[in-house]
Coordinates of C-alpha atoms and ligand atoms in Angstrom, one line a residue:
M29 CA 0.0 0.0 0.0
G30 CA 2.8 2.4 1.0
G31 CA 4.9 4.3 -1.5
T32 CA 2.1 4.6 -4.1
K33 CA 0.3 7.9 -4.7
F34 CA -3.4 8.0 -5.3
D35 CA -5.7 10.7 -6.5
V36 CA -8.2 10.1 -3.7
I37 CA -7.9 8.2 -0.4
V38 CA -11.1 7.1 1.3
V39 CA -11.0 6.1 5.0
G40 CA -13.8 3.6 5.7
A41 CA -15.7 1.2 3.4
G42 CA -19.2 1.9 4.6
P43 CA -22.1 3.3 2.5
A44 CA -20.5 6.8 2.5
G45 CA -17.0 5.8 1.5
L46 CA -17.9 3.2 -1.1
T47 CA -20.4 5.5 -2.8
A48 CA -17.8 8.3 -3.1
A49 CA -15.2 5.7 -4.4
Q50 CA -17.6 4.3 -7.0
Q51 CA -18.6 7.7 -8.2
L52 CA -15.0 8.9 -8.5
A53 CA -13.6 5.8 -10.1
S54 CA -16.5 5.4 -12.6
R55 CA -17.3 8.9 -13.6
G56 CA -14.0 10.8 -13.1
G57 CA -11.6 8.0 -13.8
F58 CA -9.8 8.8 -10.6
K59 CA -7.3 6.5 -9.0
V60 CA -9.0 5.7 -5.7
L61 CA -7.9 3.8 -2.7
V62 CA -10.4 2.8 0.0
I63 CA -9.0 1.6 3.3
E64 CA -11.1 -0.5 5.7
R65 CA -10.2 -1.7 9.1
G66 CA -12.7 -4.6 9.2
K67 CA -12.0 -8.1 7.7
K68 CA -13.9 -7.1 4.6
P69 CA -16.3 -4.2 3.7
G70 CA -19.5 -4.6 5.7
S71 CA -18.1 -6.8 8.4
K72 CA -18.0 -3.8 10.9
N73 CA -21.3 -2.2 9.9
V74 CA -24.3 -2.4 12.3
F75 CA -27.8 -1.0 11.7
G76 CA -31.4 -1.7 12.4
G77 CA -32.6 -2.8 9.1
R78 CA -34.3 -0.4 6.7
I79 CA -32.9 1.6 3.8
Y80 CA -34.7 4.4 2.2
A81 CA -34.4 3.8 -1.5
H82 CA -34.6 7.3 -3.0
V83 CA -30.8 7.8 -3.3
L84 CA -30.5 4.4 -5.1
D85 CA -32.9 5.6 -7.9
R86 CA -30.2 8.0 -9.0
L87 CA -27.0 6.1 -8.2
Y88 CA -28.0 2.6 -9.3
P89 CA -31.2 2.6 -11.2
E90 CA -30.9 -1.2 -11.6
Y91 CA -30.9 -1.7 -7.8
V92 CA -34.4 -3.2 -7.6
K93 CA -33.2 -6.3 -9.3
E94 CA -29.6 -6.3 -8.1
A95 CA -29.4 -5.0 -4.5
P96 CA -29.7 -7.5 -1.6
V97 CA -33.2 -6.4 -0.7
E98 CA -34.8 -8.6 2.1
R99 CA -38.4 -7.2 2.0
W100 CA -40.1 -4.0 0.7
V101 CA -41.7 -2.2 3.6
R102 CA -45.5 -2.0 3.3
R103 CA -46.4 -1.8 7.0
E104 CA -45.2 0.7 9.7
R105 CA -46.0 0.4 13.3
I106 CA -45.4 2.7 16.3
T107 CA -46.1 1.2 19.8
M108 CA -46.2 2.7 23.3
M109 CA -45.4 -0.2 25.5
T110 CA -45.6 -0.8 29.3
E111 CA -44.9 -4.0 31.2
D112 CA -48.4 -5.3 30.7
S113 CA -50.1 -3.3 28.0
W114 CA -49.3 -1.8 24.6
T115 CA -50.9 0.6 22.2
T116 CA -50.0 0.5 18.5
V117 CA -50.5 2.8 15.5
D118 CA -50.5 0.5 12.5
F119 CA -50.1 2.0 9.0
E120 CA -50.6 -0.2 6.0
T121 CA -50.8 0.6 2.3
T122 CA -51.8 -1.6 -0.6
K123 CA -49.4 0.2 -2.9
V124 CA -46.0 -1.4 -3.2
E125 CA -44.1 1.8 -3.9
H126 CA -40.5 0.6 -3.4
K127 CA -39.8 3.5 -1.1
S128 CA -37.8 1.6 1.5
F129 CA -36.6 -2.0 2.1
T130 CA -35.2 -4.1 4.9
A131 CA -31.7 -5.4 4.4
Y132 CA -28.7 -6.7 6.2
L133 CA -26.2 -3.8 6.1
T134 CA -23.3 -6.3 5.7
N135 CA -24.8 -7.7 2.5
F136 CA -25.7 -4.2 1.2
V137 CA -22.2 -2.9 1.9
E138 CA -20.7 -5.9 0.1
W139 CA -22.9 -5.1 -2.9
L140 CA -21.7 -1.4 -2.8
D141 CA -18.1 -2.7 -2.5
K142 CA -18.5 -4.8 -5.7
K143 CA -19.8 -1.7 -7.5
A144 CA -16.9 0.4 -6.3
E145 CA -14.3 -2.3 -7.3
A146 CA -16.0 -2.9 -10.6
A147 CA -15.6 0.8 -11.3
G148 CA -11.9 0.5 -10.7
A149 CA -11.5 1.6 -7.0
V150 CA -8.9 -0.4 -5.0
V151 CA -10.3 -1.5 -1.7
V152 CA -7.9 -2.9 1.0
S153 CA -9.3 -4.4 4.2
E154 CA -7.9 -5.2 7.7
V155 CA -5.9 -1.9 7.7
P156 CA -6.9 0.5 10.4
V157 CA -5.9 4.1 9.5
D158 CA -4.3 5.7 12.6
S159 CA -4.3 9.3 11.5
L160 CA -4.1 11.8 8.7
I161 CA -0.7 13.1 7.4
I162 CA -0.9 16.9 7.7
K163 CA 1.8 19.0 6.1
D164 CA 1.8 22.8 6.1
G165 CA -1.9 22.8 7.2
R166 CA -3.0 20.5 4.4
V167 CA -4.0 16.8 4.6
V168 CA -1.7 15.0 2.1
G169 CA -2.4 11.3 3.0
V170 CA -2.9 8.8 5.8
R171 CA -0.8 6.8 8.2
A172 CA -1.6 3.2 9.1
G173 CA 1.0 1.6 11.4
N174 CA 4.4 2.1 9.7
D175 CA 2.7 2.7 6.3
E176 CA 2.1 6.0 4.8
V177 CA 0.0 6.6 1.7
Y178 CA -0.3 9.9 -0.2
G179 CA -3.3 11.3 -2.1
D180 CA -4.3 14.6 -3.5
V181 CA -7.5 14.6 -1.4
T182 CA -8.7 12.4 1.4
I183 CA -12.4 11.5 2.1
I184 CA -13.1 10.6 5.7
A185 CA -15.9 8.1 5.9
E186 CA -15.0 6.3 9.1
G187 CA -18.4 6.4 10.7
I188 CA -19.5 7.8 14.1
N189 CA -16.5 6.5 16.0
R190 CA -14.4 9.1 14.4
L191 CA -11.0 8.4 15.9
V192 CA -9.0 9.5 12.7
L193 CA -10.6 12.9 12.8
E194 CA -10.1 13.1 16.6
R195 CA -6.4 12.0 16.5
S196 CA -5.7 14.5 13.7
G197 CA -7.2 17.4 15.7
L198 CA -10.1 17.8 13.3
A199 CA -12.9 16.8 15.7
P200 CA -13.2 17.3 19.5
P201 CA -11.2 14.7 21.4
K202 CA -14.2 12.7 22.7
L203 CA -17.8 12.3 21.5
S204 CA -20.0 13.9 24.1
P205 CA -22.8 11.6 25.5
E206 CA -25.5 14.1 24.4
I207 CA -24.9 13.5 20.8
V208 CA -24.8 9.7 20.6
A209 CA -26.9 6.7 21.4
L210 CA -25.8 3.1 21.9
G211 CA -27.6 0.5 19.7
V212 CA -27.7 -3.2 20.3
K213 CA -29.3 -5.6 17.8
E214 CA -30.2 -9.3 17.5
V215 CA -31.1 -11.3 14.4
I216 CA -33.6 -14.1 15.1
K217 CA -34.2 -16.8 12.5
L218 CA -37.8 -17.8 11.7
S219 CA -39.2 -19.4 8.6
K220 CA -40.7 -17.2 5.8
E221 CA -44.2 -18.7 6.5
E222 CA -43.9 -18.0 10.3
I223 CA -42.9 -14.3 9.6
N224 CA -45.7 -13.9 7.0
D225 CA -48.3 -15.4 9.4
R226 CA -47.2 -13.6 12.6
F227 CA -46.8 -10.2 11.0
N228 CA -49.6 -10.5 8.6
L229 CA -47.4 -10.0 5.5
D230 CA -47.4 -11.4 2.0
E231 CA -44.4 -12.6 0.0
D232 CA -41.6 -10.0 0.0
E233 CA -43.6 -7.5 2.0
G234 CA -41.9 -6.0 5.1
L235 CA -42.7 -4.4 8.4
A236 CA -40.8 -1.6 10.1
W237 CA -41.8 -1.2 13.8
V238 CA -40.6 1.1 16.6
I239 CA -41.5 0.8 20.2
A240 CA -41.1 3.3 23.1
G241 CA -41.3 2.9 26.9
F242 CA -40.7 -0.4 28.5
P243 CA -37.8 -1.6 26.2
T244 CA -35.5 1.2 27.5
H245 CA -36.9 1.2 31.0
Y246 CA -38.8 4.3 30.0
L247 CA -35.6 6.3 29.2
P248 CA -35.1 8.2 26.0
G249 CA -34.5 5.9 23.0
G250 CA -36.6 3.0 21.8
A251 CA -36.7 -0.5 20.3
F252 CA -37.1 -1.6 16.8
I253 CA -38.3 -4.7 14.9
Y254 CA -37.8 -5.3 11.2
T255 CA -38.8 -8.3 9.1
N256 CA -36.3 -9.8 6.8
K257 CA -37.0 -12.8 4.4
E258 CA -36.3 -15.5 6.9
A259 CA -35.3 -13.7 10.1
I260 CA -36.3 -10.7 12.1
T261 CA -34.0 -8.1 13.5
L262 CA -34.8 -6.6 16.9
G263 CA -32.8 -4.1 18.9
I264 CA -32.7 -1.2 21.3
V265 CA -31.3 2.3 21.0
L266 CA -30.6 4.2 24.2
Y267 CA -29.5 7.8 24.4
L268 CA -26.1 7.6 26.0
S269 CA -26.6 10.7 28.2
Y270 CA -29.3 8.6 30.1
G271 CA -27.1 5.5 30.3
Y272 CA -26.2 6.3 33.9
Q273 CA -29.8 6.1 34.9
L274 CA -30.2 2.6 33.6
D275 CA -30.5 0.1 36.4
V276 CA -29.4 -3.0 34.3
P277 CA -26.7 -3.5 31.6
I278 CA -28.0 -2.6 28.1
H279 CA -27.8 -6.3 27.0
D280 CA -30.3 -7.2 29.7
L281 CA -32.7 -4.7 28.1
I282 CA -32.8 -6.6 24.8
E283 CA -33.3 -9.9 26.8
E284 CA -36.3 -8.3 28.7
F285 CA -37.7 -7.0 25.4
R286 CA -37.5 -10.4 23.9
L287 CA -39.4 -11.9 26.9
H288 CA -42.1 -9.2 26.8
P289 CA -45.5 -10.8 26.1
M290 CA -46.0 -8.9 22.9
V291 CA -42.6 -9.9 21.5
K292 CA -42.3 -13.4 23.0
R293 CA -45.1 -14.8 20.9
L294 CA -43.8 -13.2 17.7
I295 CA -40.4 -14.8 18.0
K296 CA -41.5 -18.1 19.5
G297 CA -39.3 -21.0 18.3
G298 CA -36.9 -18.5 16.7
Q299 CA -33.1 -19.1 16.7
L300 CA -30.7 -16.4 17.8
L301 CA -28.2 -15.9 14.9
E302 CA -26.3 -12.8 15.7
Y303 CA -25.8 -10.1 18.3
S304 CA -24.0 -6.7 17.7
A305 CA -23.7 -3.3 19.2
H306 CA -22.7 0.1 17.8
L307 CA -22.9 3.8 18.5
T308 CA -25.2 6.0 16.5
P309 CA -25.4 9.9 16.3
V310 CA -28.6 11.3 17.6
A311 CA -28.0 15.0 17.6
G312 CA -28.1 15.4 13.7
I313 CA -26.2 18.3 12.5
N314 CA -25.2 19.3 16.1
A315 CA -23.0 16.2 16.0
A316 CA -21.0 17.5 13.0
P317 CA -17.2 18.1 13.5
P318 CA -16.2 21.8 13.4
K319 CA -15.5 21.6 9.6
L320 CA -17.0 19.4 6.9
Y321 CA -14.1 20.1 4.5
G322 CA -10.7 21.8 4.7
N323 CA -7.4 21.8 2.9
G324 CA -7.1 18.4 1.2
Y325 CA -10.0 16.7 3.0
L326 CA -13.8 16.1 3.1
V327 CA -16.0 14.5 5.8
T328 CA -19.0 12.3 4.9
G329 CA -21.7 10.1 6.4
D330 CA -21.9 9.4 10.2
A331 CA -18.5 10.9 10.8
A332 CA -20.0 14.2 9.7
G333 CA -23.1 13.7 11.9
F334 CA -25.3 13.0 8.9
L335 CA -28.0 10.9 10.5
L336 CA -31.6 11.9 11.3
H337 CA -32.7 10.3 14.5
L338 CA -36.2 11.3 15.7
G339 CA -36.5 9.8 19.2
I340 CA -37.5 6.3 18.3
L341 CA -37.3 6.6 14.5
I342 CA -34.2 6.6 12.4
R343 CA -35.4 8.7 9.4
G344 CA -32.2 8.6 7.5
G345 CA -28.7 7.1 7.9
V346 CA -27.6 4.9 5.0
D347 CA -29.3 7.2 2.5
F348 CA -27.7 10.3 4.1
A349 CA -24.3 8.6 4.1
M350 CA -24.6 7.6 0.4
E351 CA -25.8 11.0 -0.7
S352 CA -22.9 12.8 1.1
G353 CA -20.5 10.3 -0.5
R354 CA -21.9 11.2 -3.9
L355 CA -21.7 14.9 -3.2
A356 CA -18.1 14.6 -1.9
A357 CA -17.2 12.9 -5.2
E358 CA -18.9 15.7 -7.2
A359 CA -16.9 18.3 -5.2
V360 CA -13.6 16.5 -5.8
T361 CA -14.4 16.3 -9.5
K362 CA -15.1 20.1 -9.6
A363 CA -11.9 20.8 -7.5
H364 CA -9.9 18.6 -9.9
D365 CA -11.1 20.6 -12.9
L366 CA -9.8 23.8 -11.1
G367 CA -6.5 22.0 -10.4
K368 CA -6.4 22.4 -6.6
Y369 CA -7.9 20.9 -3.4
D370 CA -7.6 23.7 -1.0
E371 CA -10.4 24.6 1.5
D372 CA -11.7 27.4 -0.8
T373 CA -12.0 25.1 -3.8
L374 CA -13.5 22.2 -1.8
S375 CA -16.1 24.6 -0.2
V376 CA -18.3 23.6 -3.2
Y377 CA -19.0 20.5 -1.0
G378 CA -20.6 22.7 1.5
R379 CA -22.8 24.3 -1.1
L380 CA -23.8 21.0 -2.6
L381 CA -24.7 19.7 0.8
E382 CA -26.8 22.9 1.5
D383 CA -28.8 22.3 -1.7
S384 CA -29.3 18.6 -1.0
F385 CA -31.9 16.8 1.2
V386 CA -29.0 16.0 3.6
L387 CA -28.5 19.4 5.1
K388 CA -32.1 20.6 4.4
E389 CA -33.6 17.8 6.5
L390 CA -30.9 18.0 9.2
K391 CA -31.4 21.7 9.5
T392 CA -35.2 21.4 9.6
F393 CA -34.9 19.1 12.5
R394 CA -31.9 20.9 14.1
N395 CA -33.7 21.2 17.5
A396 CA -35.6 17.9 17.4
H397 CA -33.1 16.1 19.7
K398 CA -33.5 18.8 22.4
V399 CA -37.2 18.1 22.5
L400 CA -36.9 14.3 22.0
I401 CA -34.5 13.9 24.8
E402 CA -37.3 14.8 27.3
P403 CA -37.7 11.7 29.4
R404 CA -41.5 12.4 30.0
L405 CA -42.1 11.3 26.4
Y406 CA -40.8 7.8 27.0
S407 CA -42.3 7.4 30.5
D408 CA -45.3 9.5 31.6
Y409 CA -46.8 9.7 28.1
V410 CA -46.4 6.0 27.4
R411 CA -48.1 5.1 30.7
M412 CA -50.8 7.8 30.2
I413 CA -51.8 6.5 26.7
N414 CA -52.0 2.9 28.0
N415 CA -53.9 3.9 31.1
L416 CA -56.3 6.1 29.1
L417 CA -57.2 3.3 26.7
R418 CA -57.4 0.7 29.5
R419 CA -59.9 2.8 31.4
Y420 CA -61.8 3.9 28.3
F421 CA -62.3 0.3 27.1
E422 CA -63.1 -1.1 30.6
V423 CA -66.8 -1.3 31.1
D424 CA -67.8 -1.8 34.8
G425 CA -70.9 0.2 35.2
T426 CA -69.1 3.5 35.8
P427 CA -69.9 6.1 33.1
R428 CA -66.6 7.4 31.6
K429 CA -66.2 10.2 29.1
L430 CA -62.9 10.7 27.2
G431 CA -62.1 14.0 28.9
S432 CA -62.5 12.8 32.5
T433 CA -60.7 9.5 31.6
L434 CA -57.8 11.6 30.3
L435 CA -57.6 13.5 33.6
E436 CA -57.7 10.3 35.6
S437 CA -54.9 8.7 33.4
K438 CA -52.4 11.5 33.2
G439 CA -50.5 10.4 36.3
N440 CA -47.7 12.9 37.2
L441 CA -48.3 15.0 34.1
T442 CA -49.8 18.4 34.7
L443 CA -52.0 20.2 32.1
I444 CA -49.2 22.7 31.6
D445 CA -46.8 19.8 30.8
L446 CA -49.3 18.5 28.3
A447 CA -49.7 21.9 26.6
R448 CA -46.0 22.8 26.6
D449 CA -44.9 19.4 25.3
A450 CA -47.6 19.4 22.6
I451 CA -46.4 22.9 21.4
R452 CA -42.7 21.9 21.5
L453 CA -43.3 18.7 19.5
V454 CA -45.5 20.5 16.9
M455 CA -42.9 23.3 16.5
N456 CA -39.8 21.1 16.2
L457 CA -40.9 17.8 14.5
Ligands
FAD509 C1 -28.4 0.1 16.0 C2 -28.5 1.0 14.8 C3 -29.6 1.0 14.0 C4 -29.6 1.7 12.7 N1 -30.7 1.6 11.9 C5 -30.6 2.2 10.7 C6 -31.7 2.0 9.8 O1 -32.6 1.2 10.0 N2 -31.7 2.7 8.6 C7 -30.6 3.5 8.3 O2 -30.6 4.1 7.2 N3 -29.6 3.7 9.1 C8 -29.6 3.1 10.3 N4 -28.5 3.2 11.2 C9 -27.5 4.2 10.8 C10 -26.6 3.6 9.7 O3 -26.1 2.4 10.0 C11 -25.4 4.6 9.4 O4 -26.0 5.9 9.3 C12 -24.6 4.3 8.2 O5 -24.1 3.0 8.3 C13 -23.5 5.3 8.1 O6 -22.6 5.0 7.0 P1 -21.1 5.5 7.0 O7 -20.5 5.0 5.8 O8 -21.0 6.9 7.3 O9 -20.4 4.8 8.3 P2 -20.3 3.3 8.7 O10 -21.4 2.4 8.1 O11 -20.1 3.2 10.2 O12 -19.0 2.8 8.0 C14 -17.7 3.3 8.4 C15 -16.7 2.3 8.0 O13 -15.4 2.8 8.3 C16 -14.5 1.8 8.9 N5 -13.5 2.5 9.7 C17 -13.7 3.2 10.9 N6 -12.6 3.6 11.3 C18 -11.6 3.2 10.5 C19 -10.2 3.4 10.4 N7 -9.6 4.1 11.4 N8 -9.5 2.9 9.4 C20 -10.2 2.2 8.4 N9 -11.5 2.0 8.4 C21 -12.2 2.5 9.4 C22 -15.5 1.0 9.6 O14 -15.0 -0.3 9.9 C23 -16.8 1.0 8.7 O15 -16.7 -0.1 7.8 C24 -28.5 2.5 12.4 C25 -27.3 2.5 13.2 C26 -27.3 1.8 14.4 C27 -26.1 1.8 15.3

């Protein structure tokens, strides 16, 4: 690896890095090196299970036939869960619109890797990059052990655990707990027929389900369930700033979630195939490093804080990463045409991001995490909704109107809390 000079070096073979590499190698004919620390691209990637497909329409129009799609999402559920009751909003559509699909990120990243390598990018695995080589205030390459590789421009796509940026002094030394959550995930094998029966799905139809309350012991975060072809993935995401309030280790949470009466019957007879854990950014654009580009470098994907996490819903991650990789490639191509990769020339990346859905969405929801980190949403409101419906549906000879039932069910919440939280949610989400 050492000794050779490349046009572009990409740190990290995830959705962001591989998209940038494929675009540069195929469209610009650039000599691109992608460096991945895992055994192979995809081996270190963890996620819940759903990819929004809009970016693929533009990047790989043939993806519907080619990509490792598990199921097309046709049902969405949101559940407020307590120990012994649960209330679910269930959305279904008869239209199969190919808007999002469930997938194993490992398989999806392997597919992106094939695309990048077929375009001519060189991908090396099992090489952890230690730091960037910075000369005269300009990034000129990367250092991995005793090896040094040089490139005109470096694209940093190392994910949320951005040690390369930190060690190179381009991001604060430690991720603060307010901007990240810890996710744990399990894959449970069930037959296709069992999944279709238990989740009321037809062939190739998928379900995306998020659950708040009991799974995180009523702390900010939530649980998820996605249906794959012959397995379901389930997991928990917990805002790290509330980790200290947790009375059990996080891996016990997933165990308790699996044993909850609602989940237990859905996974009955299933076989645990896989367990993984990973950090994920939750503060959106507030988790961005101080600069998204500078002399000789660009930052993409999770490393740049490009993930939209709305309390219990991940509204964009892989799609944001891929789009930022595509825009980084476009910026490098434009800078190449001008013959320099200084901060000023690479600032086109900032403008492309501003015009894209990536920064538009992240800026729209800039304050969402400040509202969604409110513990009442995951505790008092979850209990209130379940109490309200329990009392409303209970017929025991006592006349009950909705208004008085609401007042009886609100527990610790005051009417001021209800009004204030409703306004803050409507204004920020
Ligand atoms: C529990 C959980 C659930 C999620 N659910 C969803 C979901 O349902 N839908 C969705 O769209 N998104 C989801 N996400 C987010 C999604 O996984 C990320 O947004 C996406 O993977 C980001 O892509 P990336 O390329 O920026 O980073 P990553 O996918 O993290 O890839 C970074 C790559 O860089 C490599 N790397 C890191 N450091 C180095 C180094 N020093 N040297 C060399 N290589 C290095 C890593 O090994 C990795 O392969 C979830 C995340 C978690 C944790």
